[in-house]
Coordinates of C-alpha atoms in Angstrom, one line a residue:
Chain A
M1 CA 48.6 131.4 219.8
D2 CA 51.9 132.8 218.2
A3 CA 53.5 129.5 219.5
V4 CA 51.0 127.6 217.6
F5 CA 51.4 128.9 214.0
E6 CA 55.7 129.3 214.9
A7 CA 55.4 125.6 215.5
L8 CA 53.6 125.1 212.4
L9 CA 55.8 126.7 210.3
N10 CA 58.9 125.0 211.7
T11 CA 57.1 121.2 211.6
L12 CA 56.4 121.9 207.8
G13 CA 60.0 122.7 206.9
W14 CA 61.5 119.8 204.8
Y15 CA 63.8 118.5 207.5
N16 CA 60.5 117.9 209.9
I17 CA 58.6 116.5 207.0
L18 CA 61.2 114.3 206.0
I19 CA 61.3 112.7 209.6
I20 CA 57.7 112.8 209.8
F21 CA 57.8 110.6 206.7
I22 CA 60.6 108.1 208.1
G23 CA 58.7 107.7 211.4
A24 CA 55.7 107.3 209.8
F25 CA 57.6 104.4 207.4
A26 CA 59.2 103.0 210.1
G27 CA 56.6 103.1 212.6
I28 CA 54.6 101.1 210.1
I29 CA 57.2 98.6 209.5
V30 CA 57.3 98.3 213.5
G31 CA 53.7 97.8 213.7
C32 CA 53.6 95.0 210.7
I33 CA 55.8 92.7 212.6
P34 CA 54.4 90.3 214.9
G35 CA 56.6 90.6 218.3
F36 CA 57.8 94.0 217.0
N37 CA 55.3 96.9 218.7
A38 CA 55.0 100.3 219.4
S39 CA 56.7 100.2 222.8
V40 CA 60.3 98.3 220.9
G41 CA 60.0 100.8 218.0
V42 CA 59.6 103.9 220.4
A43 CA 62.2 102.7 222.8
L44 CA 65.0 101.5 219.9
T45 CA 64.2 105.5 218.4
I46 CA 64.9 107.7 221.7
P47 CA 68.7 107.4 221.2
L48 CA 68.6 108.1 217.9
T49 CA 66.5 111.4 218.5
F50 CA 69.9 112.7 220.8
S51 CA 71.2 113.7 216.9
F52 CA 68.1 116.0 216.5
P53 CA 67.0 119.4 218.7
P54 CA 64.2 118.5 220.7
D55 CA 61.6 119.4 218.4
T56 CA 62.7 117.2 215.4
G57 CA 63.5 114.2 218.0
L58 CA 59.8 114.3 219.5
I59 CA 58.3 114.3 216.1
L60 CA 60.4 111.4 215.1
L61 CA 58.9 109.5 218.2
V62 CA 55.3 110.6 218.0
S63 CA 55.5 109.8 214.0
I64 CA 56.6 106.1 215.0
Y65 CA 54.0 105.9 217.6
A66 CA 51.2 107.1 215.3
G67 CA 52.6 104.4 212.5
A68 CA 53.3 101.6 214.6
I69 CA 49.4 101.8 215.8
Y70 CA 48.3 101.6 212.1
G71 CA 50.9 99.1 211.0
G72 CA 49.6 96.5 213.3
S73 CA 46.3 96.5 211.6
I74 CA 48.5 95.4 207.9
A75 CA 49.1 92.0 210.0
A76 CA 45.9 91.6 211.5
I77 CA 44.1 92.2 208.1
L78 CA 46.0 90.0 206.2
I79 CA 47.4 87.3 208.3
N80 CA 45.1 87.3 211.6
T81 CA 48.1 88.4 213.4
P82 CA 47.5 91.2 215.3
G83 CA 50.9 93.6 215.3
E84 CA 49.7 95.4 218.3
P85 CA 46.9 94.5 221.3
G86 CA 44.9 96.8 220.0
N87 CA 44.3 95.3 216.5
I88 CA 43.1 92.2 218.0
I89 CA 39.4 93.4 217.3
T90 CA 40.7 94.7 213.8
A91 CA 41.6 90.7 212.9
M92 CA 37.8 89.8 213.3
D93 CA 36.5 91.8 210.7
G94 CA 39.7 92.7 208.8
Y95 CA 41.0 89.4 208.4
N96 CA 37.3 87.9 207.3
M97 CA 37.2 90.5 205.0
T98 CA 40.4 88.8 203.2
K99 CA 39.2 85.8 203.2
Q100 CA 36.0 86.8 201.2
G101 CA 38.4 88.7 198.9
L102 CA 38.1 92.0 200.5
G103 CA 41.6 92.5 201.7
S104 CA 42.0 95.7 199.3
K105 CA 39.3 97.4 200.8
A106 CA 40.1 95.9 204.4
L107 CA 43.2 98.0 204.2
G108 CA 41.6 101.0 202.5
M109 CA 39.5 101.4 205.3
A110 CA 41.7 101.0 207.9
A111 CA 43.7 103.6 206.6
I112 CA 41.1 106.0 206.5
A113 CA 39.5 105.3 209.7
S114 CA 43.1 105.3 211.3
W115 CA 43.9 108.7 210.0
I116 CA 40.6 110.5 211.2
G117 CA 40.6 108.6 214.3
G118 CA 44.3 109.9 215.2
T119 CA 43.2 113.6 213.7
I120 CA 40.1 113.4 215.9
S121 CA 42.4 113.0 219.2
A122 CA 45.2 115.7 217.8
I123 CA 42.1 118.3 218.0
F124 CA 41.5 117.2 221.6
L125 CA 45.2 117.5 222.1
F126 CA 45.1 121.1 220.7
L127 CA 41.9 122.0 222.7
V128 CA 42.2 120.1 226.2
A129 CA 46.5 120.2 226.9
P130 CA 46.9 123.6 227.4
P131 CA 44.4 124.6 230.1
L132 CA 44.7 121.1 231.7
S133 CA 48.6 121.8 232.0
K134 CA 47.6 124.8 233.9
I135 CA 46.4 123.1 236.6
T136 CA 50.0 122.1 237.9
L137 CA 50.7 125.6 238.6
M138 CA 48.2 124.7 241.7
F139 CA 50.9 122.0 243.2
G140 CA 53.6 122.5 245.4
P141 CA 56.6 120.1 245.7
F142 CA 54.5 117.7 248.2
E143 CA 51.6 117.4 245.4
M144 CA 54.1 117.1 242.8
F145 CA 55.5 113.9 244.9
L146 CA 52.2 112.8 245.2
L147 CA 51.6 113.3 241.5
A148 CA 54.1 111.4 240.4
I149 CA 53.0 108.4 242.9
F150 CA 49.5 109.0 241.4
G151 CA 50.9 108.1 237.8
L152 CA 52.9 105.3 238.9
S153 CA 49.7 103.7 241.1
L154 CA 47.6 103.9 238.2
I155 CA 49.4 101.4 236.0
V156 CA 50.3 99.2 239.1
G157 CA 46.3 99.3 240.1
L158 CA 45.7 98.3 236.6
S159 CA 48.2 95.0 236.6
K160 CA 46.3 92.0 235.2
E161 CA 48.4 89.6 237.4
S162 CA 48.1 90.8 241.0
L163 CA 48.2 94.0 243.2
V164 CA 51.8 93.1 244.7
K165 CA 53.3 92.1 241.4
G166 CA 52.7 95.4 240.1
L167 CA 53.6 97.3 243.3
I168 CA 57.1 94.9 243.4
S169 CA 57.8 95.7 240.0
G170 CA 56.9 99.6 240.3
G171 CA 59.2 99.4 243.9
L172 CA 62.6 97.8 241.6
G173 CA 62.1 100.8 239.3
V174 CA 62.1 103.3 241.9
L175 CA 65.1 101.2 243.4
F176 CA 66.9 101.2 240.5
A177 CA 66.2 105.1 239.7
T178 CA 68.0 105.8 243.0
V179 CA 72.0 104.5 241.4
G180 CA 74.3 107.6 241.2
I181 CA 74.9 110.6 242.3
D182 CA 72.2 112.1 244.8
T183 CA 71.8 115.8 243.1
I184 CA 70.8 117.3 246.2
T185 CA 73.7 115.7 248.8
G186 CA 76.5 114.9 246.1
T187 CA 76.4 111.3 247.9
Y188 CA 77.6 108.4 245.3
R189 CA 74.7 105.9 245.7
Y190 CA 75.5 102.5 244.8
T191 CA 77.8 103.6 242.5
F192 CA 80.7 100.7 242.9
E193 CA 83.4 103.2 242.5
T194 CA 81.9 103.0 238.4
P195 CA 82.3 106.0 236.4
A196 CA 79.9 105.0 234.3
L197 CA 77.2 104.5 237.2
Y198 CA 77.6 108.2 238.6
Q199 CA 75.2 109.5 236.0
G200 CA 72.8 106.5 236.9
I201 CA 71.8 103.6 235.2
S202 CA 71.0 104.2 231.4
L203 CA 67.0 104.8 230.8
V204 CA 67.7 103.6 227.1
G205 CA 69.7 100.8 228.3
L206 CA 66.7 99.8 230.6
V207 CA 64.1 100.3 228.5
I208 CA 65.9 98.5 225.3
G209 CA 66.9 95.5 227.5
L210 CA 63.5 95.0 229.0
Y211 CA 61.4 95.4 226.1
S212 CA 63.2 94.8 222.9
L213 CA 65.5 92.3 224.3
G214 CA 61.9 90.8 225.7
A215 CA 60.9 90.6 222.2
V216 CA 64.2 88.5 221.2
F217 CA 63.7 85.9 223.7
E218 CA 60.2 85.8 222.5
L219 CA 60.4 85.4 219.1
A220 CA 63.2 82.8 219.7
E221 CA 61.1 80.3 221.7
T222 CA 58.4 80.6 219.1
K223 CA 57.3 77.3 218.0
S224 CA 56.5 78.4 214.1
S225 CA 59.4 79.4 211.9
T226 CA 57.2 82.0 209.8
I227 CA 53.7 82.7 209.1
Q228 CA 52.5 81.8 205.6
T229 CA 50.4 84.4 203.3
D230 CA 50.0 82.5 200.6
G231 CA 46.9 83.1 198.3
I232 CA 46.6 86.7 199.8
K233 CA 46.4 89.3 196.7
I234 CA 46.0 92.8 197.4
D235 CA 44.3 94.7 194.5
R236 CA 45.5 98.1 194.4
K237 CA 42.4 99.4 192.4
H238 CA 40.3 98.6 195.3
L239 CA 42.5 100.1 197.8
L240 CA 40.1 103.1 198.5
P241 CA 36.8 102.4 199.6
T242 CA 33.4 103.1 197.6
W243 CA 31.5 106.6 198.4
K244 CA 28.8 103.6 199.7
D245 CA 31.2 102.4 202.4
I246 CA 31.9 105.8 203.5
K247 CA 28.6 107.1 203.7
K248 CA 27.8 103.9 205.7
T249 CA 30.7 104.3 207.9
Y250 CA 31.6 108.5 208.9
K251 CA 29.6 108.8 211.4
T252 CA 31.0 105.3 213.3
I253 CA 34.6 106.6 212.8
I254 CA 34.1 110.2 214.0
R255 CA 32.4 108.3 217.0
S256 CA 35.0 105.6 217.5
G257 CA 38.2 108.5 217.0
V258 CA 36.1 110.0 220.4
I259 CA 36.3 107.0 222.0
G260 CA 39.5 106.2 221.7
T261 CA 40.6 109.6 222.6
F262 CA 38.9 109.5 226.0
A263 CA 40.3 106.0 226.3
G264 CA 43.6 107.0 225.7
I265 CA 42.8 109.8 228.6
T266 CA 42.0 107.2 230.7
P267 CA 44.9 105.7 231.9
G268 CA 45.9 102.1 231.5
A269 CA 42.7 101.4 229.3
G270 CA 45.1 101.8 226.2
M271 CA 44.2 100.6 222.4
S272 CA 42.4 97.4 223.4
I273 CA 40.0 98.9 225.4
G274 CA 39.7 101.8 223.1
S275 CA 39.1 99.7 220.1
A276 CA 37.1 96.7 222.1
I277 CA 34.5 99.5 223.3
S278 CA 34.5 101.5 219.7
W279 CA 33.4 98.1 218.2
D280 CA 30.5 96.8 220.5
V281 CA 29.4 100.4 220.7
A282 CA 29.4 100.4 217.0
R283 CA 27.6 97.1 217.0
R284 CA 25.0 98.2 219.3
G285 CA 24.0 100.9 216.6
S286 CA 24.3 98.8 213.7
K287 CA 21.6 97.4 211.7
N288 CA 23.4 94.2 210.9
P289 CA 25.1 93.8 214.7
D290 CA 25.1 89.8 213.4
N291 CA 27.6 90.5 210.8
F292 CA 30.3 91.9 213.1
G293 CA 33.2 89.8 213.5
K294 CA 32.3 88.1 210.4
G295 CA 33.9 90.8 208.0
E296 CA 31.7 94.0 208.7
I297 CA 33.5 97.2 207.2
E298 CA 31.9 98.9 209.9
G299 CA 33.5 97.1 212.2
L300 CA 36.5 97.5 211.0
A301 CA 36.5 101.2 210.8
A302 CA 35.1 101.2 214.4
S303 CA 38.3 99.4 215.8
E304 CA 40.8 101.2 213.5
S305 CA 39.6 105.0 214.4
G306 CA 39.0 103.9 218.2
N307 CA 42.6 102.5 218.5
N308 CA 44.5 105.2 216.8
G309 CA 42.2 108.0 218.7
V310 CA 43.9 106.8 222.1
V311 CA 47.0 107.9 220.5
G312 CA 46.8 111.2 220.4
G313 CA 44.7 110.4 224.2
S314 CA 47.2 109.1 225.9
L315 CA 49.6 112.2 225.4
I316 CA 47.2 114.4 227.1
P317 CA 47.7 113.5 230.3
L318 CA 51.1 112.8 229.6
I319 CA 52.4 115.7 228.5
T320 CA 49.8 118.1 230.9
L321 CA 50.6 115.8 234.5
G322 CA 53.2 113.5 233.7
I323 CA 51.1 110.7 234.0
P324 CA 51.4 107.9 231.1
G325 CA 48.2 105.9 229.8
N326 CA 50.3 103.0 228.6
S327 CA 53.8 101.7 228.5
V328 CA 54.2 103.3 225.3
S329 CA 53.8 106.5 226.3
A330 CA 55.4 105.6 229.5
I331 CA 58.4 105.5 227.4
F332 CA 57.6 108.8 225.6
L333 CA 57.4 110.3 228.9
G334 CA 61.5 109.4 229.2
G335 CA 62.0 110.8 225.6
L336 CA 60.9 113.9 226.7
L337 CA 62.9 113.9 230.1
I338 CA 65.7 112.9 228.2
H339 CA 65.6 116.1 225.9
G340 CA 65.2 118.1 229.7
L341 CA 61.6 118.3 228.8
R342 CA 59.1 118.1 232.0
P343 CA 55.6 117.6 231.5
G344 CA 53.2 120.4 232.9
A345 CA 52.3 123.9 232.6
E346 CA 56.2 124.7 231.5
L347 CA 55.6 122.8 228.5
F348 CA 53.5 125.2 226.9
T349 CA 55.1 128.2 228.0
T350 CA 59.1 127.9 228.1
H351 CA 58.7 125.2 225.6
A352 CA 55.6 126.0 223.6
T353 CA 57.0 125.8 220.3
V354 CA 58.0 122.3 220.9
T355 CA 55.2 121.0 222.3
Y356 CA 53.2 122.5 219.7
G357 CA 55.6 121.2 217.0
L358 CA 55.0 117.6 218.8
I359 CA 51.2 117.7 218.6
W360 CA 51.4 119.1 214.8
G361 CA 53.7 116.3 213.7
F362 CA 51.6 113.9 215.2
V363 CA 48.5 115.8 212.8
F364 CA 50.8 115.4 209.9
A365 CA 52.3 111.9 210.7
N366 CA 48.6 110.7 210.8
F367 CA 48.1 112.1 207.0
V368 CA 51.7 110.5 206.1
M369 CA 50.4 107.4 207.3
I370 CA 47.6 107.1 204.9
I371 CA 49.5 108.2 201.8
I372 CA 52.1 105.6 202.7
G373 CA 49.3 102.9 204.0
L374 CA 47.4 103.0 200.7
S375 CA 50.3 103.0 198.5
A376 CA 52.5 100.3 200.2
S377 CA 50.4 98.3 201.7
R378 CA 51.6 95.2 199.7
F379 CA 55.4 95.3 200.9
F380 CA 54.2 96.0 204.3
A381 CA 52.3 92.6 204.3
K382 CA 55.3 91.0 203.3
L383 CA 57.1 92.3 206.2
A384 CA 55.0 90.3 208.6
V385 CA 56.4 87.2 207.1
I386 CA 60.2 87.5 207.9
P387 CA 61.4 84.3 209.4
V388 CA 61.9 84.6 213.1
Y389 CA 65.8 83.2 212.7
I390 CA 66.3 86.2 211.0
L391 CA 64.0 88.9 213.0
A392 CA 65.5 88.0 216.4
P393 CA 69.2 88.3 215.9
L394 CA 68.8 91.6 213.7
I395 CA 66.8 92.8 216.8
F396 CA 69.7 92.4 219.3
V397 CA 71.8 94.1 217.3
I398 CA 70.1 97.3 216.8
S399 CA 69.3 97.3 219.9
T400 CA 72.7 97.3 220.9
A401 CA 73.5 100.0 218.4
G402 CA 70.8 101.8 220.0
T403 CA 71.6 101.7 223.5
L404 CA 75.4 102.7 222.3
A405 CA 73.8 105.7 220.6
D406 CA 73.1 107.0 224.2
R407 CA 76.2 107.4 225.8
N408 CA 78.7 105.4 223.8
L409 CA 79.5 102.9 226.4
I410 CA 79.7 99.3 226.3
F411 CA 78.7 99.4 229.8
D412 CA 75.1 100.6 229.2
V413 CA 75.0 97.6 226.5
A414 CA 75.8 95.2 229.6
I415 CA 73.0 97.2 231.8
M416 CA 70.8 96.6 228.6
L417 CA 71.6 92.9 228.7
A418 CA 71.2 92.6 232.2
F419 CA 67.8 94.0 232.2
G420 CA 66.7 92.1 229.3
I421 CA 67.3 89.1 231.5
L422 CA 65.5 90.2 234.0
G423 CA 63.0 91.0 232.2
Y424 CA 62.5 87.9 230.4
F425 CA 62.5 86.4 234.3
L426 CA 59.5 89.0 235.7
I427 CA 57.3 88.1 232.5
K428 CA 57.9 84.5 233.3
V429 CA 56.8 84.8 237.0
G430 CA 53.9 87.1 236.2
I431 CA 55.7 90.4 237.1
P432 CA 54.5 93.1 235.1
L433 CA 57.1 95.3 233.4
V434 CA 55.5 98.8 232.7
P435 CA 55.7 99.7 236.3
L436 CA 59.0 98.9 236.2
V437 CA 60.0 101.3 233.5
L438 CA 57.0 103.6 235.5
G439 CA 58.8 103.6 238.6
F440 CA 62.3 104.5 236.9
I441 CA 61.2 107.2 235.2
L442 CA 58.8 109.1 237.8
G443 CA 61.2 107.7 240.9
P444 CA 63.8 110.6 240.7
I445 CA 61.1 113.3 240.4
A446 CA 59.0 111.7 243.2
E447 CA 62.5 111.8 245.4
S448 CA 63.3 114.9 244.6
E449 CA 59.8 116.8 244.9
M450 CA 59.7 114.7 248.3
R451 CA 62.7 116.1 249.7
R452 CA 62.1 119.7 248.6
A453 CA 59.1 119.6 250.7
L454 CA 60.3 118.0 253.9
L455 CA 63.2 120.4 253.4
I456 CA 60.4 123.2 253.5
T457 CA 59.0 122.0 256.9
Q458 CA 61.9 120.8 258.3
G459 CA 60.9 117.2 258.1
D460 CA 57.1 117.6 258.9
V461 CA 54.8 115.5 256.7
T462 CA 51.3 116.7 258.8
P463 CA 51.2 120.3 257.4
Y464 CA 50.9 118.9 253.8
L465 CA 47.8 116.6 254.6
T466 CA 45.7 119.3 255.3
E467 CA 45.9 120.6 251.7
P468 CA 42.7 120.1 249.6
I469 CA 44.7 119.1 246.3
A470 CA 46.9 116.9 248.7
I471 CA 43.8 114.9 250.2
L472 CA 42.3 114.7 246.8
L473 CA 45.7 113.0 245.3
I474 CA 45.8 110.6 248.7
V475 CA 42.5 109.7 248.0
L476 CA 43.3 108.8 243.9
I477 CA 46.1 106.9 244.6
I478 CA 44.2 104.4 247.6
L479 CA 41.3 104.4 244.9
S480 CA 44.1 103.3 241.9
L481 CA 45.3 101.1 244.0
F482 CA 42.6 99.3 246.1
G483 CA 39.6 100.4 244.0
T484 CA 38.6 96.9 242.5
Q485 CA 39.0 95.5 246.5
L486 CA 37.0 98.2 247.7
K487 CA 34.2 98.1 245.3
D488 CA 34.1 94.3 246.1
L489 CA 33.9 94.9 249.9
I490 CA 30.9 97.3 249.1
T491 CA 29.1 95.0 247.2
T492 CA 29.6 92.5 249.9
M493 CA 28.2 94.5 252.5
F494 CA 25.4 95.6 250.6
G495 CA 24.7 92.2 249.8
R496 CA 24.3 90.9 253.0
K497 CA 22.3 94.1 254.1
K498 CA 19.8 92.9 251.1
E499 CA 19.7 89.2 252.2
N500 CA 19.0 90.4 256.0
Chain B
M1 CA 61.5 80.3 239.5
Q2 CA 59.3 82.2 241.8
F3 CA 60.9 81.0 244.4
V4 CA 64.3 82.5 243.1
T5 CA 62.6 85.5 241.9
I6 CA 61.5 86.3 245.2
I7 CA 65.2 85.6 246.9
F8 CA 66.4 87.8 244.1
I9 CA 64.2 90.4 245.4
Y10 CA 65.0 90.1 249.2
I11 CA 68.9 90.4 248.5
L12 CA 68.8 93.1 246.2
S13 CA 66.2 95.2 248.3
G14 CA 67.9 94.1 251.4
Y15 CA 71.2 95.5 249.9
F16 CA 70.0 98.8 248.6
Y17 CA 68.3 99.1 252.2
F18 CA 71.8 98.9 254.4
E19 CA 74.1 100.3 251.7
A20 CA 71.7 103.5 252.2
S21 CA 71.7 103.4 256.1
G22 CA 75.4 104.5 255.5
F23 CA 74.6 107.7 253.0
R24 CA 75.6 111.1 254.4
E25 CA 72.8 113.4 255.1
N26 CA 69.6 112.6 254.2
A27 CA 70.4 111.1 250.8
G28 CA 69.7 107.6 251.6
I29 CA 66.2 108.4 253.0
F30 CA 64.3 107.7 249.9
P31 CA 66.3 104.3 248.9
E32 CA 65.3 103.0 252.8
M33 CA 62.1 103.8 252.5
V34 CA 61.4 102.1 249.0
S35 CA 63.4 99.0 249.9
L36 CA 61.7 98.3 253.3
I37 CA 58.5 99.0 250.9
L38 CA 59.9 96.3 249.0
L39 CA 61.1 93.9 252.1
V40 CA 57.1 93.7 252.8
L41 CA 56.0 93.3 249.6
N42 CA 58.1 90.7 248.9
T43 CA 56.7 89.1 251.6
I44 CA 53.4 89.0 251.3
Y45 CA 54.4 87.6 247.8
L46 CA 56.0 85.2 249.2
F47 CA 53.1 83.9 251.3
Q48 CA 50.9 84.2 248.3
E49 CA 53.5 81.9 246.7
L50 CA 53.5 79.3 249.2
K51 CA 49.5 79.7 249.2
E52 CA 49.1 78.7 245.9
K53 CA 51.8 76.0 246.1
R54 CA 50.1 74.3 248.9
K55 CA 46.8 74.4 246.7
I56 CA 47.9 72.9 244.2
S57 CA 49.8 69.8 246.2
K58 CA 46.3 69.4 248.1
N59 CA 44.0 69.4 244.8
N60 CA 47.2 67.5 243.0
S61 CA 46.0 69.6 240.1
G62 CA 49.3 69.0 238.5
K63 CA 52.1 71.5 237.5
S64 CA 52.3 75.5 237.9
T65 CA 51.6 77.3 235.3
I66 CA 55.1 78.9 235.0
V67 CA 57.0 77.8 232.0
K68 CA 60.8 77.6 232.4
P69 CA 63.4 79.1 230.4
T70 CA 64.1 77.4 227.3
K71 CA 67.3 75.9 225.6
Q72 CA 66.8 78.9 223.0
F73 CA 67.2 81.4 225.9
Y74 CA 70.1 80.1 227.6
V75 CA 71.9 79.8 224.3
I76 CA 70.8 83.1 223.0
T77 CA 71.9 85.0 226.4
I78 CA 75.5 83.1 226.4
A79 CA 76.2 84.1 222.9
S80 CA 74.9 87.8 223.7
I81 CA 77.0 88.1 226.8
G82 CA 80.0 87.0 224.6
Y83 CA 79.0 89.4 221.9
V84 CA 79.1 92.3 224.4
A85 CA 82.3 91.6 226.2
L86 CA 84.2 91.1 222.9
L87 CA 82.6 94.0 221.5
N88 CA 85.2 96.2 222.2
V89 CA 88.6 93.6 221.6
I90 CA 87.1 92.7 217.9
G91 CA 84.9 95.4 217.1
F92 CA 81.8 95.8 215.5
L93 CA 82.1 94.9 211.8
I94 CA 84.0 91.8 212.5
L95 CA 81.7 90.3 215.3
T96 CA 78.2 91.4 214.3
P97 CA 78.1 88.9 211.2
M98 CA 80.0 86.0 213.0
Y99 CA 77.1 86.8 215.9
L100 CA 74.4 86.9 213.5
A101 CA 75.0 84.3 211.4
L102 CA 75.7 81.9 214.6
I103 CA 72.5 82.6 216.1
M104 CA 70.8 82.2 212.6
F105 CA 72.0 78.7 212.1
Y106 CA 71.0 78.0 215.7
L107 CA 67.4 79.1 215.6
G108 CA 67.0 76.9 212.0
G109 CA 68.3 79.2 209.6
K110 CA 69.4 76.5 206.7
R111 CA 70.3 78.3 203.7
K112 CA 73.4 80.0 203.6
K113 CA 72.5 81.7 200.4
V114 CA 69.9 83.8 202.4
I115 CA 72.0 84.1 205.4
F116 CA 75.3 85.3 204.5
P117 CA 74.3 88.3 202.2
I118 CA 71.5 88.9 205.1
V119 CA 74.7 89.1 207.7
I120 CA 76.8 91.3 205.7
V121 CA 74.5 93.8 204.4
F122 CA 72.5 94.2 207.6
T123 CA 75.9 94.6 209.8
F124 CA 77.2 97.5 206.9
A125 CA 73.8 99.0 206.8
V126 CA 73.2 99.7 210.8
Y127 CA 77.4 100.5 210.5
I128 CA 76.6 103.4 208.2
S129 CA 73.5 104.6 209.9
F130 CA 75.0 104.8 213.2
S131 CA 78.7 105.9 212.5
S132 CA 78.1 108.3 209.3
L133 CA 74.6 109.4 209.5
L134 CA 74.3 109.7 213.5
N135 CA 77.5 110.7 214.2
I136 CA 77.3 107.5 216.9
S137 CA 81.1 105.9 217.6
I138 CA 80.8 102.0 216.8
P139 CA 83.3 100.1 218.4
Q140 CA 86.4 99.2 216.1
G141 CA 88.1 96.9 217.7
I142 CA 91.6 95.8 217.8
I143 CA 92.9 95.3 214.2
F144 CA 90.7 98.9 213.2
N145 CA 92.5 100.4 215.8
L146 CA 96.2 99.4 214.9

């Protein structure tokens, strides 16, 4: 409890409050711009956090993350262009409200719902994360190895394209992570006698290359030069929803915040699912279900509260077990590890002040978000129509400067470019990028734990296979990878039995 | 394009595997294991793609869904490689405006009055933000180092 209050006082320092303002503001900008998203924003910010102490750095990252998710709603409401995948549902009701001349009200409701949804998930973070983190104390090296593989398998198992492509992507990430000096034996692995590779491939270069350069190529290939916003007027007087609107939507907002939090806790579910489920539940319970998708304020509130609830929810498995629920939290995990913070019980004991600082930062970022959102929506809406010929090269230059911030090596910028090109081709053939990033982050953890486990038993794995936690994790890995196939098999078998 | 990717993965994982077999003690055990798994997965992927290709040609259903890289991709890639290669030589402050202007005009920017101020202001903004505020050393190039 002392750490919670110590972290609160630390977060309330003028410097951290300023960082929260900057982070939330930058996050909203990132979320507003189509083609830019929370993953790109967090990836580009990681190198900047080196200049700060760990708590301030993480507060900046979480503020960007929260701001970007809300920012996506502005473009979705005003120009029917979801800045984030989680804002697709928002666009249905939000944009229709704009067309009806209720753009101001839609923006106001989105800001309030986002704030409440995010705050609900922060409460869950405070309550659920510390006890959950104690589970890791029961884990030995072999269980930790399996946990890392489980984290990777969850993302791979949810690969929309195909399981094989997801596994290939994860495998590539793990393989790239083996480059550098082996920490156990001191062996130089795949370094080509290049000093820049002794410490391995730069995580920052890899992540920025895959995500930010991916955005550059995507923008450069878009057919349209910009999206016009003619005729959209934001009336500041009507930004705040009326008492009647609040009365109508408050239950939906609270319920959607909880749904979003659980969607965030569930790895792979993500913003889209969080907002879609929230919207659907709200529609089913509404007196006017037919209005949903046509400009219903309750639908907008449900979607926005739901997708912001996902943010805090996704941080729960991340900081307790090291399992990222989506691509943004996978990059966030990289940010934690760069600052020497490893998920698990240690985050709530040795580094408790930093961890609770991160959670408080998230609480205040949500609050700051609503202030900025309500006061500067008109300005943000204009950002969404920056011509792509301006945006694409600017992202490349920021990416270059951001990569240089890591180790100040041009070699890392070359690595960034190489991964940008690799990512472009992988996307073209339908190989997802998230497992690659996750494999790169979790690979070293998996390797060191596996080798530690083998050292203890002198290379024999069998003693571990009788441990209940290990058995449970192996079952979970199999289910996460082959769950769909197993379900189909069972359905087919039972279907045949019924027919017979 | 799929087959180019498959060949690339074969070469990469094959290299990692053979190189790992020469590592001392047990430093190669993990990369060996991962690259072997990757070789198996890539073979499954190859068979899947061959099956898909056969299906397409059998049904005469036309084209694969994969879109080839565009001209924009190649131009931006070449320009970016040049930018990275020359960054230490020419320096950030001179090379960045040149790169930005080149790409902006190539991607359809027409108004010099808009592009040039953006290019100059943005270059200085990034330079000042990173070098002064965040104490990150941005390449100066030969001219500034003379």
